[in-house]
Amino acid sequence: MEDYSQLVKQNSNRLGRQSIILSSYRPDMSFRTYVAMEINKYVYSLSNFAVVISSDYNKGGTWAGATENLKHGWVPLFVRDENNIPNGNINLLKNDYVYPITHEALDNDSIDMLDWFTSQSRKSENNTEPEQVSLFS
């Protein structure tokens, strides 16, 4: 937990403090796969975009969340595209509705990441402004 909180603190400045961590479960609750999968739609629906840094191919929660997002078109999906990325990233990047994140963007501390993600998601002709997703239909 300590490592995670440090990661949040370090990256909150890059996102201009425009992020929130939300859960209907206690932070000290032990991990349960079904719970993580259940809340994916809430996490994605409350987001402006989704970011995949590393994903296995066809297994795991990151893959499931990313492919579910693509299936439903909830928000723009960004996937890290560099040398030596996992097979999940490679396969996600084959989708026309996925935006690549290059190492130039990730390694440049002068880039406001929120602005970068927003501007990249609006560049594509395939992208439409996401509609608010109903969580109850």
Short mmCIF file of N, CA and C in Angstrom, two decimals:
data_model
loop_
_atom_site.label_atom_id
_atom_site.label_comp_id
_atom_site.label_asym_id
_atom_site.label_seq_id
_atom_site.Cartn_x
_atom_site.Cartn_y
_atom_site.Cartn_z
N MET A 1 0.82 -1.20 0.00
CA MET A 1 0.00 0.00 0.00
C MET A 1 0.86 1.25 0.00
N GLU A 2 1.98 1.21 0.71
CA GLU A 2 2.83 2.38 0.77
C GLU A 2 3.39 2.74 -0.60
N ASP A 3 3.82 1.74 -1.37
CA ASP A 3 4.33 1.99 -2.72
C ASP A 3 3.26 2.62 -3.59
N TYR A 4 2.03 2.13 -3.49
CA TYR A 4 0.94 2.65 -4.30
C TYR A 4 0.65 4.11 -3.95
N SER A 5 0.63 4.44 -2.68
CA SER A 5 0.35 5.83 -2.30
C SER A 5 1.46 6.75 -2.78
N GLN A 6 2.70 6.28 -2.77
CA GLN A 6 3.80 7.09 -3.29
C GLN A 6 3.64 7.31 -4.79
N LEU A 7 3.23 6.27 -5.52
CA LEU A 7 3.01 6.39 -6.95
C LEU A 7 1.93 7.42 -7.25
N VAL A 8 0.86 7.38 -6.50
CA VAL A 8 -0.23 8.35 -6.68
C VAL A 8 0.28 9.76 -6.44
N LYS A 9 1.03 9.96 -5.36
CA LYS A 9 1.56 11.29 -5.05
C LYS A 9 2.50 11.79 -6.14
N GLN A 10 3.36 10.92 -6.64
CA GLN A 10 4.33 11.32 -7.66
C GLN A 10 3.64 11.71 -8.97
N ASN A 11 2.59 10.99 -9.34
CA ASN A 11 1.96 11.23 -10.63
C ASN A 11 0.82 12.23 -10.57
N SER A 12 0.36 12.60 -9.40
CA SER A 12 -0.75 13.55 -9.32
C SER A 12 -0.34 14.92 -9.86
N ASN A 13 0.91 15.29 -9.70
CA ASN A 13 1.37 16.57 -10.24
C ASN A 13 1.36 16.56 -11.75
N ARG A 14 1.71 15.46 -12.38
CA ARG A 14 1.73 15.37 -13.84
C ARG A 14 0.31 15.44 -14.41
N LEU A 15 -0.67 15.03 -13.66
CA LEU A 15 -2.05 15.09 -14.12
C LEU A 15 -2.74 16.35 -13.63
N GLY A 16 -2.00 17.28 -13.11
CA GLY A 16 -2.56 18.54 -12.67
C GLY A 16 -3.57 18.39 -11.56
N ARG A 17 -3.39 17.36 -10.76
CA ARG A 17 -4.30 17.07 -9.64
C ARG A 17 -5.75 16.94 -10.10
N GLN A 18 -5.93 16.40 -11.28
CA GLN A 18 -7.27 16.21 -11.85
C GLN A 18 -7.69 14.75 -11.79
N SER A 19 -7.19 14.01 -10.83
CA SER A 19 -7.53 12.60 -10.74
C SER A 19 -8.14 12.31 -9.38
N ILE A 20 -8.86 11.22 -9.33
CA ILE A 20 -9.50 10.79 -8.09
C ILE A 20 -9.44 9.27 -8.02
N ILE A 21 -9.29 8.77 -6.85
CA ILE A 21 -9.35 7.33 -6.64
C ILE A 21 -10.65 7.05 -5.91
N LEU A 22 -11.48 6.21 -6.50
CA LEU A 22 -12.82 5.97 -6.01
C LEU A 22 -13.06 4.47 -5.89
N SER A 23 -13.62 4.05 -4.80
CA SER A 23 -13.93 2.65 -4.63
C SER A 23 -15.08 2.50 -3.64
N SER A 24 -15.90 1.49 -3.90
CA SER A 24 -16.96 1.19 -2.95
C SER A 24 -16.49 0.16 -1.93
N TYR A 25 -15.23 -0.18 -2.00
CA TYR A 25 -14.64 -1.17 -1.10
C TYR A 25 -13.53 -0.52 -0.27
N ARG A 26 -13.32 -1.05 0.89
CA ARG A 26 -12.29 -0.52 1.78
C ARG A 26 -10.91 -0.71 1.15
N PRO A 27 -10.00 0.26 1.29
CA PRO A 27 -8.67 0.14 0.68
C PRO A 27 -7.83 -0.99 1.28
N ASP A 28 -8.15 -1.42 2.50
CA ASP A 28 -7.38 -2.50 3.12
C ASP A 28 -8.00 -3.88 2.88
N MET A 29 -9.07 -3.94 2.08
CA MET A 29 -9.72 -5.21 1.75
C MET A 29 -8.79 -6.03 0.86
N SER A 30 -8.72 -7.33 1.09
CA SER A 30 -7.86 -8.16 0.26
C SER A 30 -8.42 -8.22 -1.16
N PHE A 31 -7.53 -8.40 -2.12
CA PHE A 31 -7.90 -8.40 -3.53
C PHE A 31 -8.80 -9.58 -3.86
N ARG A 32 -9.86 -9.30 -4.61
CA ARG A 32 -10.75 -10.33 -5.14
C ARG A 32 -11.01 -10.00 -6.61
N THR A 33 -10.72 -10.94 -7.47
CA THR A 33 -10.81 -10.71 -8.91
C THR A 33 -12.22 -10.28 -9.32
N TYR A 34 -13.23 -10.96 -8.82
CA TYR A 34 -14.59 -10.64 -9.23
C TYR A 34 -14.99 -9.21 -8.85
N VAL A 35 -14.47 -8.72 -7.74
CA VAL A 35 -14.76 -7.35 -7.33
C VAL A 35 -14.11 -6.36 -8.30
N ALA A 36 -12.86 -6.63 -8.64
CA ALA A 36 -12.15 -5.75 -9.58
C ALA A 36 -12.88 -5.71 -10.93
N MET A 37 -13.32 -6.85 -11.40
CA MET A 37 -14.02 -6.90 -12.69
C MET A 37 -15.38 -6.19 -12.60
N GLU A 38 -16.02 -6.31 -11.47
CA GLU A 38 -17.34 -5.69 -11.28
C GLU A 38 -17.27 -4.17 -11.33
N ILE A 39 -16.21 -3.59 -10.82
CA ILE A 39 -16.16 -2.13 -10.76
C ILE A 39 -15.54 -1.50 -12.01
N ASN A 40 -15.07 -2.32 -12.98
CA ASN A 40 -14.48 -1.76 -14.20
C ASN A 40 -15.40 -0.74 -14.88
N LYS A 41 -16.68 -1.08 -15.01
CA LYS A 41 -17.57 -0.16 -15.74
C LYS A 41 -17.72 1.17 -15.02
N TYR A 42 -17.65 1.17 -13.70
CA TYR A 42 -17.74 2.42 -12.96
C TYR A 42 -16.47 3.25 -13.15
N VAL A 43 -15.33 2.59 -13.06
CA VAL A 43 -14.06 3.29 -13.22
C VAL A 43 -13.97 3.92 -14.60
N TYR A 44 -14.27 3.14 -15.63
CA TYR A 44 -14.20 3.66 -16.99
C TYR A 44 -15.24 4.74 -17.23
N SER A 45 -16.43 4.56 -16.74
CA SER A 45 -17.51 5.53 -16.98
C SER A 45 -17.25 6.88 -16.31
N LEU A 46 -16.48 6.87 -15.25
CA LEU A 46 -16.17 8.11 -14.55
C LEU A 46 -14.89 8.78 -15.07
N SER A 47 -14.29 8.19 -16.10
CA SER A 47 -13.02 8.67 -16.62
C SER A 47 -13.20 9.46 -17.91
N ASN A 48 -12.20 10.25 -18.23
CA ASN A 48 -12.15 10.93 -19.53
C ASN A 48 -11.46 10.07 -20.57
N PHE A 49 -10.58 9.18 -20.12
CA PHE A 49 -9.87 8.27 -20.99
C PHE A 49 -9.27 7.16 -20.12
N ALA A 50 -8.82 6.07 -20.76
CA ALA A 50 -8.19 4.96 -20.06
C ALA A 50 -6.76 4.80 -20.56
N VAL A 51 -5.88 4.36 -19.67
CA VAL A 51 -4.47 4.21 -19.99
C VAL A 51 -4.01 2.80 -19.61
N VAL A 52 -3.43 2.10 -20.58
CA VAL A 52 -2.85 0.77 -20.34
C VAL A 52 -1.34 0.89 -20.49
N ILE A 53 -0.62 0.58 -19.43
CA ILE A 53 0.83 0.60 -19.48
C ILE A 53 1.36 -0.79 -19.84
N SER A 54 0.84 -1.84 -19.22
CA SER A 54 1.26 -3.21 -19.52
C SER A 54 0.09 -4.15 -19.36
N SER A 55 -0.12 -5.00 -20.38
CA SER A 55 -1.21 -5.95 -20.33
C SER A 55 -0.78 -7.28 -20.94
N ASP A 56 -1.14 -8.36 -20.26
CA ASP A 56 -0.99 -9.68 -20.86
C ASP A 56 -2.01 -9.82 -21.98
N TYR A 57 -1.77 -10.77 -22.86
CA TYR A 57 -2.72 -11.01 -23.95
C TYR A 57 -3.79 -11.99 -23.50
N ASN A 58 -5.03 -11.54 -23.61
CA ASN A 58 -6.20 -12.40 -23.38
C ASN A 58 -6.29 -12.97 -21.96
N LYS A 59 -5.70 -12.28 -21.00
CA LYS A 59 -5.86 -12.70 -19.60
C LYS A 59 -5.57 -11.52 -18.68
N GLY A 60 -6.18 -11.56 -17.52
CA GLY A 60 -5.94 -10.54 -16.51
C GLY A 60 -6.94 -9.40 -16.56
N GLY A 61 -6.96 -8.66 -15.48
CA GLY A 61 -7.91 -7.56 -15.33
C GLY A 61 -7.65 -6.39 -16.25
N THR A 62 -6.39 -6.10 -16.54
CA THR A 62 -6.09 -4.98 -17.44
C THR A 62 -6.60 -5.29 -18.84
N TRP A 63 -6.34 -6.50 -19.32
CA TRP A 63 -6.83 -6.91 -20.64
C TRP A 63 -8.36 -6.88 -20.66
N ALA A 64 -8.98 -7.44 -19.65
CA ALA A 64 -10.45 -7.49 -19.60
C ALA A 64 -11.05 -6.09 -19.58
N GLY A 65 -10.49 -5.21 -18.78
CA GLY A 65 -11.01 -3.84 -18.72
C GLY A 65 -10.84 -3.10 -20.03
N ALA A 66 -9.66 -3.25 -20.64
CA ALA A 66 -9.38 -2.56 -21.91
C ALA A 66 -10.29 -3.06 -23.02
N THR A 67 -10.46 -4.37 -23.12
CA THR A 67 -11.30 -4.91 -24.20
C THR A 67 -12.78 -4.63 -23.95
N GLU A 68 -13.18 -4.62 -22.69
CA GLU A 68 -14.56 -4.25 -22.37
C GLU A 68 -14.82 -2.79 -22.74
N ASN A 69 -13.85 -1.93 -22.46
CA ASN A 69 -13.96 -0.53 -22.84
C ASN A 69 -14.07 -0.38 -24.35
N LEU A 70 -13.25 -1.10 -25.09
CA LEU A 70 -13.32 -1.04 -26.56
C LEU A 70 -14.66 -1.54 -27.08
N LYS A 71 -15.15 -2.60 -26.48
CA LYS A 71 -16.44 -3.18 -26.89
C LYS A 71 -17.58 -2.18 -26.70
N HIS A 72 -17.56 -1.47 -25.59
CA HIS A 72 -18.65 -0.55 -25.27
C HIS A 72 -18.38 0.89 -25.71
N GLY A 73 -17.14 1.20 -26.04
CA GLY A 73 -16.79 2.56 -26.47
C GLY A 73 -16.98 3.61 -25.40
N TRP A 74 -16.68 3.27 -24.15
CA TRP A 74 -16.90 4.20 -23.05
C TRP A 74 -16.02 5.44 -23.16
N VAL A 75 -14.71 5.24 -23.27
CA VAL A 75 -13.76 6.37 -23.30
C VAL A 75 -12.61 6.03 -24.23
N PRO A 76 -11.87 7.05 -24.70
CA PRO A 76 -10.68 6.77 -25.51
C PRO A 76 -9.68 5.92 -24.71
N LEU A 77 -9.03 5.00 -25.41
CA LEU A 77 -8.07 4.09 -24.77
C LEU A 77 -6.67 4.36 -25.28
N PHE A 78 -5.75 4.62 -24.37
CA PHE A 78 -4.34 4.84 -24.67
C PHE A 78 -3.54 3.63 -24.21
N VAL A 79 -2.59 3.19 -25.05
CA VAL A 79 -1.78 2.02 -24.72
C VAL A 79 -0.31 2.34 -24.97
N ARG A 80 0.54 2.00 -24.02
CA ARG A 80 1.98 2.23 -24.15
C ARG A 80 2.53 1.45 -25.34
N ASP A 81 3.27 2.16 -26.19
CA ASP A 81 3.84 1.58 -27.41
C ASP A 81 5.34 1.85 -27.43
N GLU A 82 6.12 0.87 -27.02
CA GLU A 82 7.57 0.98 -26.99
C GLU A 82 8.17 -0.37 -27.37
N ASN A 83 9.48 -0.45 -27.39
CA ASN A 83 10.15 -1.73 -27.57
C ASN A 83 9.87 -2.60 -26.35
N ASN A 84 9.82 -3.88 -26.56
CA ASN A 84 9.69 -4.86 -25.47
C ASN A 84 8.40 -4.71 -24.66
N ILE A 85 7.30 -4.39 -25.32
CA ILE A 85 6.02 -4.33 -24.61
C ILE A 85 5.40 -5.73 -24.60
N PRO A 86 4.52 -6.00 -23.65
CA PRO A 86 3.89 -7.32 -23.59
C PRO A 86 2.92 -7.54 -24.75
N ASN A 87 2.59 -8.81 -24.97
CA ASN A 87 1.71 -9.19 -26.08
C ASN A 87 0.33 -8.54 -26.00
N GLY A 88 -0.15 -8.29 -24.81
CA GLY A 88 -1.44 -7.62 -24.68
C GLY A 88 -1.40 -6.23 -25.28
N ASN A 89 -0.36 -5.49 -24.99
CA ASN A 89 -0.19 -4.15 -25.58
C ASN A 89 -0.14 -4.23 -27.10
N ILE A 90 0.66 -5.17 -27.60
CA ILE A 90 0.81 -5.33 -29.05
C ILE A 90 -0.55 -5.56 -29.70
N ASN A 91 -1.35 -6.43 -29.12
CA ASN A 91 -2.66 -6.74 -29.70
C ASN A 91 -3.67 -5.61 -29.53
N LEU A 92 -3.63 -4.91 -28.42
CA LEU A 92 -4.52 -3.77 -28.24
C LEU A 92 -4.19 -2.67 -29.25
N LEU A 93 -2.91 -2.47 -29.53
CA LEU A 93 -2.49 -1.42 -30.46
C LEU A 93 -2.91 -1.70 -31.90
N LYS A 94 -3.33 -2.91 -32.20
CA LYS A 94 -3.82 -3.24 -33.54
C LYS A 94 -5.21 -2.67 -33.79
N ASN A 95 -5.89 -2.27 -32.74
CA ASN A 95 -7.25 -1.73 -32.86
C ASN A 95 -7.19 -0.28 -33.30
N ASP A 96 -8.00 0.08 -34.30
CA ASP A 96 -8.01 1.44 -34.83
C ASP A 96 -8.45 2.49 -33.81
N TYR A 97 -9.12 2.08 -32.76
CA TYR A 97 -9.64 3.02 -31.77
C TYR A 97 -8.73 3.16 -30.55
N VAL A 98 -7.51 2.65 -30.65
CA VAL A 98 -6.54 2.74 -29.57
C VAL A 98 -5.48 3.78 -29.94
N TYR A 99 -5.13 4.61 -28.99
CA TYR A 99 -4.13 5.66 -29.18
C TYR A 99 -2.81 5.21 -28.55
N PRO A 100 -1.72 5.22 -29.31
CA PRO A 100 -0.43 4.81 -28.74
C PRO A 100 0.18 5.89 -27.86
N ILE A 101 0.84 5.46 -26.79
CA ILE A 101 1.62 6.35 -25.95
C ILE A 101 3.09 6.01 -26.20
N THR A 102 3.83 6.94 -26.72
CA THR A 102 5.24 6.70 -27.01
C THR A 102 6.11 7.06 -25.82
N HIS A 103 7.33 6.57 -25.83
CA HIS A 103 8.24 6.89 -24.72
C HIS A 103 8.58 8.38 -24.68
N GLU A 104 8.49 9.06 -25.83
CA GLU A 104 8.76 10.50 -25.84
C GLU A 104 7.77 11.24 -24.94
N ALA A 105 6.52 10.84 -24.99
CA ALA A 105 5.51 11.48 -24.15
C ALA A 105 5.71 11.12 -22.68
N LEU A 106 5.99 9.85 -22.42
CA LEU A 106 6.13 9.39 -21.03
C LEU A 106 7.37 9.95 -20.35
N ASP A 107 8.43 10.15 -21.11
CA ASP A 107 9.70 10.58 -20.52
C ASP A 107 9.87 12.10 -20.48
N ASN A 108 8.91 12.83 -20.99
CA ASN A 108 9.05 14.29 -21.06
C ASN A 108 8.31 14.92 -19.89
N ASP A 109 9.06 15.36 -18.89
CA ASP A 109 8.46 15.95 -17.68
C ASP A 109 7.80 17.29 -17.93
N SER A 110 8.10 17.91 -19.06
CA SER A 110 7.51 19.22 -19.35
C SER A 110 6.11 19.11 -19.96
N ILE A 111 5.70 17.91 -20.30
CA ILE A 111 4.37 17.71 -20.88
C ILE A 111 3.33 17.60 -19.77
N ASP A 112 2.26 18.34 -19.90
CA ASP A 112 1.10 18.18 -19.02
C ASP A 112 0.33 16.98 -19.56
N MET A 113 0.37 15.88 -18.83
CA MET A 113 -0.20 14.63 -19.36
C MET A 113 -1.70 14.73 -19.60
N LEU A 114 -2.43 15.45 -18.77
CA LEU A 114 -3.86 15.60 -18.97
C LEU A 114 -4.13 16.29 -20.31
N ASP A 115 -3.41 17.37 -20.58
CA ASP A 115 -3.55 18.05 -21.86
C ASP A 115 -3.14 17.15 -23.02
N TRP A 116 -2.06 16.40 -22.84
CA TRP A 116 -1.58 15.53 -23.91
C TRP A 116 -2.61 14.46 -24.25
N PHE A 117 -3.14 13.77 -23.23
CA PHE A 117 -4.15 12.74 -23.49
C PHE A 117 -5.38 13.33 -24.17
N THR A 118 -5.83 14.48 -23.70
CA THR A 118 -7.00 15.13 -24.28
C THR A 118 -6.76 15.51 -25.73
N SER A 119 -5.62 16.11 -26.01
CA SER A 119 -5.34 16.54 -27.39
C SER A 119 -5.17 15.34 -28.32
N GLN A 120 -4.53 14.28 -27.86
CA GLN A 120 -4.33 13.10 -28.70
C GLN A 120 -5.66 12.40 -29.01
N SER A 121 -6.55 12.35 -28.04
CA SER A 121 -7.82 11.66 -28.28
C SER A 121 -8.72 12.43 -29.23
N ARG A 122 -8.49 13.72 -29.39
CA ARG A 122 -9.32 14.52 -30.30
C ARG A 122 -8.75 14.60 -31.71
N LYS A 123 -7.52 14.11 -31.93
CA LYS A 123 -6.88 14.20 -33.24
C LYS A 123 -7.45 13.20 -34.25
N SER A 124 -7.92 12.09 -33.77
CA SER A 124 -8.33 11.02 -34.68
C SER A 124 -9.66 11.30 -35.35
N GLU A 125 -9.76 10.96 -36.62
CA GLU A 125 -11.04 11.08 -37.33
C GLU A 125 -12.03 10.03 -36.82
N ASN A 126 -11.50 8.94 -36.27
CA ASN A 126 -12.37 7.87 -35.78
C ASN A 126 -13.00 8.21 -34.44
N ASN A 127 -12.44 9.16 -33.74
CA ASN A 127 -12.90 9.47 -32.39
C ASN A 127 -14.14 10.36 -32.43
N THR A 128 -15.08 10.04 -31.61
CA THR A 128 -16.21 10.92 -31.37
C THR A 128 -16.19 11.28 -29.90
N GLU A 129 -16.75 12.41 -29.56
CA GLU A 129 -16.81 12.78 -28.16
C GLU A 129 -17.61 11.72 -27.41
N PRO A 130 -17.05 11.19 -26.32
CA PRO A 130 -17.78 10.16 -25.59
C PRO A 130 -19.05 10.73 -24.96
N GLU A 131 -20.08 9.93 -24.98
CA GLU A 131 -21.32 10.31 -24.31
C GLU A 131 -21.26 9.81 -22.89
N GLN A 132 -22.02 10.45 -22.00
CA GLN A 132 -22.10 9.97 -20.64
C GLN A 132 -22.76 8.59 -20.64
N VAL A 133 -22.10 7.65 -20.03
CA VAL A 133 -22.59 6.28 -19.99
C VAL A 133 -23.53 6.11 -18.81
N SER A 134 -24.67 5.49 -19.06
CA SER A 134 -25.58 5.19 -17.97
C SER A 134 -25.10 3.93 -17.27
N LEU A 135 -24.96 4.01 -15.99
CA LEU A 135 -24.51 2.86 -15.22
C LEU A 135 -25.67 1.91 -14.87
N PHE A 136 -26.87 2.31 -15.18
CA PHE A 136 -28.04 1.57 -14.71
C PHE A 136 -28.88 0.98 -15.83
N SER A 137 -28.41 1.06 -17.06
CA SER A 137 -29.21 0.49 -18.15
C SER A 137 -28.57 -0.75 -18.71
#
